[in-house]
JSON list of C-alpha atoms in Angstrom, two decimals:
[
{"chain": "A", "resi": 26, "resn": "MET", "atom": "CA", "xyz": [8.06, -4.36, 27.03]},
{"chain": "A", "resi": 27, "resn": "ILE", "atom": "CA", "xyz": [7.66, -5.68, 23.50]},
{"chain": "A", "resi": 28, "resn": "ASP", "atom": "CA", "xyz": [8.17, -3.07, 20.80]},
{"chain": "A", "resi": 29, "resn": "ILE", "atom": "CA", "xyz": [4.85, -2.03, 19.20]},
{"chain": "A", "resi": 30, "resn": "TRP", "atom": "CA", "xyz": [6.21, -2.36, 15.66]},
{"chain": "A", "resi": 31, "resn": "PHE", "atom": "CA", "xyz": [7.44, -5.93, 16.16]},
{"chain": "A", "resi": 32, "resn": "LEU", "atom": "CA", "xyz": [4.09, -6.83, 17.75]},
{"chain": "A", "resi": 33, "resn": "THR", "atom": "CA", "xyz": [2.28, -5.40, 14.70]},
{"chain": "A", "resi": 34, "resn": "ALA", "atom": "CA", "xyz": [4.57, -7.34, 12.36]},
{"chain": "A", "resi": 35, "resn": "PHE", "atom": "CA", "xyz": [3.88, -10.56, 14.29]},
{"chain": "A", "resi": 36, "resn": "ILE", "atom": "CA", "xyz": [0.10, -10.11, 14.08]},
{"chain": "A", "resi": 37, "resn": "LEU", "atom": "CA", "xyz": [0.35, -9.37, 10.35]},
{"chain": "A", "resi": 38, "resn": "MET", "atom": "CA", "xyz": [2.32, -12.62, 9.98]},
{"chain": "A", "resi": 39, "resn": "VAL", "atom": "CA", "xyz": [-0.51, -14.47, 11.73]},
{"chain": "A", "resi": 40, "resn": "TRP", "atom": "CA", "xyz": [-2.97, -13.05, 9.17]},
{"chain": "A", "resi": 41, "resn": "ILE", "atom": "CA", "xyz": [-0.62, -14.09, 6.33]},
{"chain": "A", "resi": 42, "resn": "PHE", "atom": "CA", "xyz": [-0.54, -17.68, 7.59]},
{"chain": "A", "resi": 43, "resn": "MET", "atom": "CA", "xyz": [-4.34, -17.67, 7.88]},
{"chain": "A", "resi": 44, "resn": "SER", "atom": "CA", "xyz": [-4.54, -16.59, 4.22]},
{"chain": "A", "resi": 45, "resn": "LEU", "atom": "CA", "xyz": [-2.16, -19.43, 3.36]},
{"chain": "A", "resi": 46, "resn": "ILE", "atom": "CA", "xyz": [-4.84, -21.87, 4.59]},
{"chain": "A", "resi": 47, "resn": "ARG", "atom": "CA", "xyz": [-7.09, -20.63, 1.76]},
{"chain": "A", "resi": 48, "resn": "ILE", "atom": "CA", "xyz": [-4.34, -21.28, -0.80]},
{"chain": "A", "resi": 49, "resn": "ILE", "atom": "CA", "xyz": [-3.91, -24.84, 0.51]},
{"chain": "A", "resi": 50, "resn": "LEU", "atom": "CA", "xyz": [-7.63, -25.66, 0.84]},
{"chain": "A", "resi": 51, "resn": "GLY", "atom": "CA", "xyz": [-9.04, -23.63, -2.07]},
{"chain": "A", "resi": 52, "resn": "PRO", "atom": "CA", "xyz": [-11.35, -25.80, -4.18]},
{"chain": "A", "resi": 53, "resn": "THR", "atom": "CA", "xyz": [-10.84, -23.93, -7.48]},
{"chain": "A", "resi": 54, "resn": "ALA", "atom": "CA", "xyz": [-7.95, -22.07, -9.10]},
{"chain": "A", "resi": 55, "resn": "PRO", "atom": "CA", "xyz": [-9.47, -18.53, -8.71]},
{"chain": "A", "resi": 56, "resn": "ASP", "atom": "CA", "xyz": [-9.82, -19.16, -4.94]},
{"chain": "A", "resi": 57, "resn": "ARG", "atom": "CA", "xyz": [-6.08, -19.72, -4.74]},
{"chain": "A", "resi": 58, "resn": "VAL", "atom": "CA", "xyz": [-5.42, -16.56, -6.75]},
{"chain": "A", "resi": 59, "resn": "VAL", "atom": "CA", "xyz": [-7.59, -14.57, -4.29]},
{"chain": "A", "resi": 60, "resn": "GLY", "atom": "CA", "xyz": [-5.53, -15.95, -1.40]},
{"chain": "A", "resi": 61, "resn": "LEU", "atom": "CA", "xyz": [-2.31, -14.98, -3.19]},
{"chain": "A", "resi": 62, "resn": "ASP", "atom": "CA", "xyz": [-3.59, -11.44, -3.82]},
{"chain": "A", "resi": 63, "resn": "THR", "atom": "CA", "xyz": [-4.47, -11.03, -0.14]},
{"chain": "A", "resi": 64, "resn": "ILE", "atom": "CA", "xyz": [-1.02, -12.26, 0.90]},
{"chain": "A", "resi": 65, "resn": "ASN", "atom": "CA", "xyz": [0.62, -9.76, -1.48]},
{"chain": "A", "resi": 66, "resn": "THR", "atom": "CA", "xyz": [-1.27, -6.83, 0.06]},
{"chain": "A", "resi": 67, "resn": "LEU", "atom": "CA", "xyz": [-0.43, -7.98, 3.59]},
{"chain": "A", "resi": 68, "resn": "ILE", "atom": "CA", "xyz": [3.26, -8.42, 2.72]},
{"chain": "A", "resi": 69, "resn": "VAL", "atom": "CA", "xyz": [3.45, -4.82, 1.44]},
{"chain": "A", "resi": 70, "resn": "ALA", "atom": "CA", "xyz": [2.00, -3.62, 4.76]},
{"chain": "A", "resi": 71, "resn": "LEU", "atom": "CA", "xyz": [4.46, -5.89, 6.64]},
{"chain": "A", "resi": 72, "resn": "MET", "atom": "CA", "xyz": [7.47, -4.50, 4.75]},
{"chain": "A", "resi": 73, "resn": "VAL", "atom": "CA", "xyz": [6.48, -0.90, 5.56]},
{"chain": "A", "resi": 74, "resn": "ILE", "atom": "CA", "xyz": [6.11, -1.84, 9.24]},
{"chain": "A", "resi": 75, "resn": "LEU", "atom": "CA", "xyz": [9.47, -3.67, 9.29]},
{"chain": "A", "resi": 76, "resn": "ALA", "atom": "CA", "xyz": [11.18, -0.60, 7.80]},
{"chain": "A", "resi": 77, "resn": "VAL", "atom": "CA", "xyz": [10.38, 1.21, 11.04]},
{"chain": "A", "resi": 78, "resn": "ALA", "atom": "CA", "xyz": [11.02, -1.81, 13.26]},
{"chain": "A", "resi": 79, "resn": "TYR", "atom": "CA", "xyz": [14.57, -2.33, 11.94]},
{"chain": "A", "resi": 80, "resn": "ASN", "atom": "CA", "xyz": [15.11, 1.40, 11.23]},
{"chain": "A", "resi": 81, "resn": "GLN", "atom": "CA", "xyz": [16.10, 0.76, 7.58]},
{"chain": "A", "resi": 82, "resn": "MET", "atom": "CA", "xyz": [14.54, 3.27, 5.18]},
{"chain": "A", "resi": 83, "resn": "ILE", "atom": "CA", "xyz": [15.39, 1.21, 2.07]},
{"chain": "A", "resi": 84, "resn": "TYR", "atom": "CA", "xyz": [12.74, -1.41, 2.97]},
{"chain": "A", "resi": 85, "resn": "VAL", "atom": "CA", "xyz": [9.93, 0.97, 1.95]},
{"chain": "A", "resi": 86, "resn": "ASP", "atom": "CA", "xyz": [11.36, 1.17, -1.59]},
{"chain": "A", "resi": 87, "resn": "ILE", "atom": "CA", "xyz": [11.34, -2.64, -1.73]},
{"chain": "A", "resi": 88, "resn": "ALA", "atom": "CA", "xyz": [7.67, -2.53, -0.66]},
{"chain": "A", "resi": 89, "resn": "ILE", "atom": "CA", "xyz": [6.83, -0.17, -3.57]},
{"chain": "A", "resi": 90, "resn": "VAL", "atom": "CA", "xyz": [8.55, -2.44, -6.10]},
{"chain": "A", "resi": 91, "resn": "TYR", "atom": "CA", "xyz": [6.85, -5.51, -4.59]},
{"chain": "A", "resi": 92, "resn": "ALA", "atom": "CA", "xyz": [3.40, -3.88, -4.86]},
{"chain": "A", "resi": 93, "resn": "LEU", "atom": "CA", "xyz": [3.87, -3.09, -8.56]},
{"chain": "A", "resi": 94, "resn": "LEU", "atom": "CA", "xyz": [5.37, -6.48, -9.50]},
{"chain": "A", "resi": 95, "resn": "SER", "atom": "CA", "xyz": [2.71, -8.45, -7.61]},
{"chain": "A", "resi": 96, "resn": "PHE", "atom": "CA", "xyz": [0.07, -6.47, -9.54]},
{"chain": "A", "resi": 97, "resn": "VAL", "atom": "CA", "xyz": [1.67, -7.53, -12.82]},
{"chain": "A", "resi": 98, "resn": "SER", "atom": "CA", "xyz": [1.79, -11.18, -11.74]},
{"chain": "A", "resi": 99, "resn": "THR", "atom": "CA", "xyz": [-1.86, -11.08, -10.65]},
{"chain": "A", "resi": 100, "resn": "LEU", "atom": "CA", "xyz": [-2.89, -9.68, -14.03]},
{"chain": "A", "resi": 101, "resn": "TYR", "atom": "CA", "xyz": [-0.85, -12.37, -15.79]},
{"chain": "A", "resi": 102, "resn": "ILE", "atom": "CA", "xyz": [-2.46, -15.21, -13.84]},
{"chain": "A", "resi": 103, "resn": "ALA", "atom": "CA", "xyz": [-5.93, -13.71, -14.45]},
{"chain": "A", "resi": 104, "resn": "LYS", "atom": "CA", "xyz": [-5.25, -13.48, -18.17]},
{"chain": "A", "resi": 105, "resn": "TYR", "atom": "CA", "xyz": [-4.15, -17.11, -18.19]},
{"chain": "A", "resi": 106, "resn": "LEU", "atom": "CA", "xyz": [-7.29, -18.27, -16.33]},
{"chain": "A", "resi": 107, "resn": "GLU", "atom": "CA", "xyz": [-9.45, -16.33, -18.77]},
{"chain": "A", "resi": 108, "resn": "GLY", "atom": "CA", "xyz": [-7.93, -18.25, -21.68]},
{"chain": "A", "resi": 109, "resn": "GLY", "atom": "CA", "xyz": [-6.24, -15.25, -23.30]},
{"chain": "A", "resi": 110, "resn": "ILE", "atom": "CA", "xyz": [-2.72, -16.64, -23.54]},
{"chain": "B", "resi": 668, "resn": "MET", "atom": "CA", "xyz": [4.14, 13.02, 22.49]},
{"chain": "B", "resi": 669, "resn": "TRP", "atom": "CA", "xyz": [0.42, 12.94, 21.78]},
{"chain": "B", "resi": 670, "resn": "THR", "atom": "CA", "xyz": [1.01, 11.44, 18.30]},
{"chain": "B", "resi": 671, "resn": "GLU", "atom": "CA", "xyz": [1.90, 8.16, 20.05]},
{"chain": "B", "resi": 672, "resn": "TYR", "atom": "CA", "xyz": [-1.78, 7.59, 20.79]},
{"chain": "B", "resi": 673, "resn": "LEU", "atom": "CA", "xyz": [-2.60, 8.41, 17.15]},
{"chain": "B", "resi": 674, "resn": "ILE", "atom": "CA", "xyz": [-0.10, 5.73, 16.07]},
{"chain": "B", "resi": 675, "resn": "TYR", "atom": "CA", "xyz": [-1.75, 3.18, 18.41]},
{"chain": "B", "resi": 676, "resn": "ILE", "atom": "CA", "xyz": [-5.21, 4.03, 17.02]},
{"chain": "B", "resi": 677, "resn": "PHE", "atom": "CA", "xyz": [-4.01, 3.69, 13.40]},
{"chain": "B", "resi": 678, "resn": "ILE", "atom": "CA", "xyz": [-2.30, 0.35, 14.10]},
{"chain": "B", "resi": 679, "resn": "GLY", "atom": "CA", "xyz": [-5.40, -0.93, 15.89]},
{"chain": "B", "resi": 680, "resn": "ILE", "atom": "CA", "xyz": [-7.71, 0.00, 13.00]},
{"chain": "B", "resi": 681, "resn": "GLY", "atom": "CA", "xyz": [-5.29, -1.46, 10.43]},
{"chain": "B", "resi": 682, "resn": "LEU", "atom": "CA", "xyz": [-4.78, -4.79, 12.20]},
{"chain": "B", "resi": 683, "resn": "THR", "atom": "CA", "xyz": [-8.51, -5.15, 12.90]},
{"chain": "B", "resi": 684, "resn": "PHE", "atom": "CA", "xyz": [-9.49, -4.67, 9.27]},
{"chain": "B", "resi": 685, "resn": "ASN", "atom": "CA", "xyz": [-6.68, -6.90, 7.97]},
{"chain": "B", "resi": 686, "resn": "GLY", "atom": "CA", "xyz": [-7.90, -9.63, 10.32]},
{"chain": "B", "resi": 687, "resn": "LEU", "atom": "CA", "xyz": [-11.52, -9.17, 9.25]},
{"chain": "B", "resi": 688, "resn": "GLY", "atom": "CA", "xyz": [-10.50, -9.49, 5.59]},
{"chain": "B", "resi": 689, "resn": "THR", "atom": "CA", "xyz": [-8.57, -12.68, 6.33]},
{"chain": "B", "resi": 690, "resn": "ILE", "atom": "CA", "xyz": [-11.47, -14.19, 8.31]},
{"chain": "B", "resi": 691, "resn": "GLY", "atom": "CA", "xyz": [-13.81, -13.29, 5.45]},
{"chain": "B", "resi": 692, "resn": "LEU", "atom": "CA", "xyz": [-11.44, -15.07, 3.06]},
{"chain": "B", "resi": 693, "resn": "LEU", "atom": "CA", "xyz": [-11.76, -18.22, 5.15]},
{"chain": "B", "resi": 694, "resn": "ARG", "atom": "CA", "xyz": [-15.48, -18.08, 5.94]},
{"chain": "B", "resi": 695, "resn": "PHE", "atom": "CA", "xyz": [-17.32, -17.00, 2.77]},
{"chain": "B", "resi": 696, "resn": "PRO", "atom": "CA", "xyz": [-18.80, -19.65, 0.42]},
{"chain": "B", "resi": 697, "resn": "ASP", "atom": "CA", "xyz": [-17.57, -18.81, -3.11]},
{"chain": "B", "resi": 698, "resn": "VAL", "atom": "CA", "xyz": [-14.80, -16.94, -4.90]},
{"chain": "B", "resi": 699, "resn": "TYR", "atom": "CA", "xyz": [-16.68, -13.67, -5.51]},
{"chain": "B", "resi": 700, "resn": "THR", "atom": "CA", "xyz": [-17.68, -13.10, -1.88]},
{"chain": "B", "resi": 701, "resn": "ARG", "atom": "CA", "xyz": [-14.15, -14.04, -0.77]},
{"chain": "B", "resi": 702, "resn": "LEU", "atom": "CA", "xyz": [-12.74, -11.51, -3.21]},
{"chain": "B", "resi": 703, "resn": "HIS", "atom": "CA", "xyz": [-15.23, -8.90, -1.96]},
{"chain": "B", "resi": 704, "resn": "ALA", "atom": "CA", "xyz": [-14.18, -9.40, 1.66]},
{"chain": "B", "resi": 705, "resn": "ALA", "atom": "CA", "xyz": [-10.44, -9.83, 1.19]},
{"chain": "B", "resi": 706, "resn": "THR", "atom": "CA", "xyz": [-9.65, -7.06, -1.28]},
{"chain": "B", "resi": 707, "resn": "LYS", "atom": "CA", "xyz": [-11.54, -4.18, 0.31]},
{"chain": "B", "resi": 708, "resn": "ALA", "atom": "CA", "xyz": [-10.76, -4.98, 3.94]},
{"chain": "B", "resi": 709, "resn": "THR", "atom": "CA", "xyz": [-7.04, -5.67, 3.46]},
{"chain": "B", "resi": 710, "resn": "THR", "atom": "CA", "xyz": [-6.55, -2.58, 1.27]},
{"chain": "B", "resi": 711, "resn": "PHE", "atom": "CA", "xyz": [-8.17, -0.40, 3.95]},
{"chain": "B", "resi": 712, "resn": "GLY", "atom": "CA", "xyz": [-6.18, -2.05, 6.74]},
{"chain": "B", "resi": 713, "resn": "SER", "atom": "CA", "xyz": [-2.85, -1.79, 4.91]},
{"chain": "B", "resi": 714, "resn": "ILE", "atom": "CA", "xyz": [-3.48, 1.91, 4.27]},
{"chain": "B", "resi": 715, "resn": "PHE", "atom": "CA", "xyz": [-4.03, 2.47, 7.99]},
{"chain": "B", "resi": 716, "resn": "THR", "atom": "CA", "xyz": [-0.93, 0.56, 9.11]},
{"chain": "B", "resi": 717, "resn": "SER", "atom": "CA", "xyz": [1.06, 2.62, 6.59]},
{"chain": "B", "resi": 718, "resn": "LEU", "atom": "CA", "xyz": [-0.52, 5.82, 7.95]},
{"chain": "B", "resi": 719, "resn": "ALA", "atom": "CA", "xyz": [0.82, 4.85, 11.38]},
{"chain": "B", "resi": 720, "resn": "VAL", "atom": "CA", "xyz": [4.31, 4.74, 9.83]},
{"chain": "B", "resi": 721, "resn": "VAL", "atom": "CA", "xyz": [3.73, 8.18, 8.26]},
{"chain": "B", "resi": 722, "resn": "THR", "atom": "CA", "xyz": [2.67, 9.59, 11.62]},
{"chain": "B", "resi": 723, "resn": "TRP", "atom": "CA", "xyz": [5.78, 8.12, 13.29]},
{"chain": "B", "resi": 724, "resn": "ALA", "atom": "CA", "xyz": [8.01, 9.57, 10.54]},
{"chain": "B", "resi": 725, "resn": "PHE", "atom": "CA", "xyz": [6.54, 13.08, 10.91]},
{"chain": "B", "resi": 726, "resn": "THR", "atom": "CA", "xyz": [6.93, 12.84, 14.69]},
{"chain": "B", "resi": 727, "resn": "GLN", "atom": "CA", "xyz": [10.62, 11.93, 14.28]},
{"chain": "B", "resi": 728, "resn": "LEU", "atom": "CA", "xyz": [11.02, 14.79, 11.79]},
{"chain": "B", "resi": 729, "resn": "TYR", "atom": "CA", "xyz": [9.54, 17.21, 14.35]},
{"chain": "B", "resi": 730, "resn": "LEU", "atom": "CA", "xyz": [11.62, 15.84, 17.24]},
{"chain": "B", "resi": 731, "resn": "THR", "atom": "CA", "xyz": [15.03, 15.43, 15.60]},
{"chain": "B", "resi": 732, "resn": "GLY", "atom": "CA", "xyz": [14.78, 17.72, 12.56]},
{"chain": "B", "resi": 733, "resn": "GLN", "atom": "CA", "xyz": [16.66, 15.31, 10.30]},
{"chain": "B", "resi": 734, "resn": "ALA", "atom": "CA", "xyz": [15.73, 14.79, 6.65]},
{"chain": "B", "resi": 735, "resn": "TRP", "atom": "CA", "xyz": [15.25, 11.01, 6.72]},
{"chain": "B", "resi": 736, "resn": "GLY", "atom": "CA", "xyz": [11.90, 11.43, 8.47]},
{"chain": "B", "resi": 737, "resn": "LEU", "atom": "CA", "xyz": [10.55, 13.35, 5.49]},
{"chain": "B", "resi": 738, "resn": "THR", "atom": "CA", "xyz": [12.04, 10.78, 3.09]},
{"chain": "B", "resi": 739, "resn": "LEU", "atom": "CA", "xyz": [10.36, 7.91, 4.94]},
{"chain": "B", "resi": 740, "resn": "ALA", "atom": "CA", "xyz": [7.00, 9.72, 4.96]},
{"chain": "B", "resi": 741, "resn": "LEU", "atom": "CA", "xyz": [7.09, 10.49, 1.22]},
{"chain": "B", "resi": 742, "resn": "HIS", "atom": "CA", "xyz": [8.16, 6.97, 0.24]},
{"chain": "B", "resi": 743, "resn": "THR", "atom": "CA", "xyz": [5.39, 5.51, 2.41]},
{"chain": "B", "resi": 744, "resn": "PHE", "atom": "CA", "xyz": [2.91, 7.77, 0.62]},
{"chain": "B", "resi": 745, "resn": "VAL", "atom": "CA", "xyz": [4.15, 6.36, -2.71]},
{"chain": "B", "resi": 746, "resn": "ALA", "atom": "CA", "xyz": [3.66, 2.81, -1.36]},
{"chain": "B", "resi": 747, "resn": "ILE", "atom": "CA", "xyz": [0.10, 3.70, -0.28]},
{"chain": "B", "resi": 748, "resn": "ALA", "atom": "CA", "xyz": [-0.63, 5.16, -3.73]},
{"chain": "B", "resi": 749, "resn": "ALA", "atom": "CA", "xyz": [0.72, 2.03, -5.47]},
{"chain": "B", "resi": 750, "resn": "LEU", "atom": "CA", "xyz": [-1.43, -0.21, -3.25]},
{"chain": "B", "resi": 751, "resn": "LEU", "atom": "CA", "xyz": [-4.52, 1.96, -3.71]},
{"chain": "B", "resi": 752, "resn": "LEU", "atom": "CA", "xyz": [-4.26, 2.10, -7.49]},
{"chain": "B", "resi": 753, "resn": "THR", "atom": "CA", "xyz": [-3.29, -1.50, -8.27]},
{"chain": "B", "resi": 754, "resn": "ASN", "atom": "CA", "xyz": [-5.39, -3.52, -5.80]},
{"chain": "B", "resi": 755, "resn": "PRO", "atom": "CA", "xyz": [-8.94, -2.90, -7.18]},
{"chain": "B", "resi": 756, "resn": "VAL", "atom": "CA", "xyz": [-7.73, -3.45, -10.76]},
{"chain": "B", "resi": 757, "resn": "GLY", "atom": "CA", "xyz": [-6.23, -6.80, -9.76]},
{"chain": "B", "resi": 758, "resn": "ALA", "atom": "CA", "xyz": [-9.46, -7.82, -8.01]},
{"chain": "B", "resi": 759, "resn": "HIS", "atom": "CA", "xyz": [-11.48, -6.87, -11.09]},
{"chain": "B", "resi": 760, "resn": "ALA", "atom": "CA", "xyz": [-9.20, -8.97, -13.30]},
{"chain": "B", "resi": 761, "resn": "ILE", "atom": "CA", "xyz": [-9.49, -11.98, -10.98]},
{"chain": "B", "resi": 762, "resn": "ALA", "atom": "CA", "xyz": [-13.30, -11.76, -10.82]},
{"chain": "B", "resi": 763, "resn": "ARG", "atom": "CA", "xyz": [-13.62, -11.43, -14.60]},
{"chain": "B", "resi": 764, "resn": "ALA", "atom": "CA", "xyz": [-11.24, -14.34, -15.17]},
{"chain": "B", "resi": 765, "resn": "ALA", "atom": "CA", "xyz": [-13.14, -16.48, -12.63]},
{"chain": "B", "resi": 766, "resn": "HIS", "atom": "CA", "xyz": [-16.46, -15.87, -14.36]},
{"chain": "B", "resi": 767, "resn": "ARG", "atom": "CA", "xyz": [-15.03, -16.51, -17.81]},
{"chain": "B", "resi": 768, "resn": "SER", "atom": "CA", "xyz": [-13.31, -19.72, -16.72]},
{"chain": "B", "resi": 769, "resn": "GLY", "atom": "CA", "xyz": [-16.66, -21.14, -15.64]},
{"chain": "B", "resi": 770, "resn": "VAL", "atom": "CA", "xyz": [-16.69, -20.66, -11.83]},
{"chain": "B", "resi": 771, "resn": "LEU", "atom": "CA", "xyz": [-20.25, -19.53, -11.12]},
{"chain": "B", "resi": 772, "resn": "PRO", "atom": "CA", "xyz": [-21.54, -17.79, -7.95]},
{"chain": "B", "resi": 773, "resn": "LYS", "atom": "CA", "xyz": [-22.78, -20.42, -5.51]},
{"chain": "B", "resi": 774, "resn": "TYR", "atom": "CA", "xyz": [-26.01, -18.95, -4.12]},
{"chain": "B", "resi": 775, "resn": "ALA", "atom": "CA", "xyz": [-26.72, -16.50, -6.97]},
{"chain": "B", "resi": 776, "resn": "VAL", "atom": "CA", "xyz": [-30.34, -15.38, -7.37]},
{"chain": "B", "resi": 777, "resn": "VAL", "atom": "CA", "xyz": [-29.75, -13.90, -10.82]},
{"chain": "B", "resi": 778, "resn": "ASP", "atom": "CA", "xyz": [-26.64, -13.85, -13.03]},
{"chain": "B", "resi": 779, "resn": "LYS", "atom": "CA", "xyz": [-27.01, -11.09, -15.61]},
{"chain": "B", "resi": 780, "resn": "LEU", "atom": "CA", "xyz": [-23.53, -11.63, -17.04]},
{"chain": "B", "resi": 781, "resn": "GLU", "atom": "CA", "xyz": [-24.34, -15.25, -17.87]},
{"chain": "B", "resi": 782, "resn": "GLU", "atom": "CA", "xyz": [-27.53, -14.12, -19.65]},
{"chain": "B", "resi": 783, "resn": "VAL", "atom": "CA", "xyz": [-25.57, -11.65, -21.76]},
{"chain": "B", "resi": 784, "resn": "LYS", "atom": "CA", "xyz": [-23.02, -14.25, -22.80]},
{"chain": "B", "resi": 785, "resn": "LYS", "atom": "CA", "xyz": [-25.67, -16.63, -24.22]}
]
């Protein structure tokens, strides 16, 4: 029997690759940023799931740091698109 | 234990809403509707997959009585809080930047923000 946590991680990876299609096909720059933001959220969920799957508690801390840093990068890209920098 | 079924329900809700957000990202016509679908649905789904981890951690704390279960639950709550606070602000910044950089809504009936800018 496949472990439920690894199955969840696999399905989340399928959603991440489907979001990657939007980054490749996106007609404008903000479309690509939306795809990147979705992938960041899904990767945080995937890291929390993998912490249980591999039984390593330190992975959740990495997920917290990733959530905060991806927020900063999203704000930076948005500021650049707006013409502020 | 009975919390196993709770974990399955949480994972099912989380994966369903993450998938709906991703499908909305692929199917909707312009950037604002894509942002509307992707941000809300994936935030909700990620919260529920993390709640499944919290439920598993509290179950292990109850069964084994060791302190790492409590540590895992608290750190997952911090991750949920970070996601919940930063995701809508990022979506707002992207939408504002998209409108200011000249990407207009595709099938818009009325655009009040454009009228204000003129």
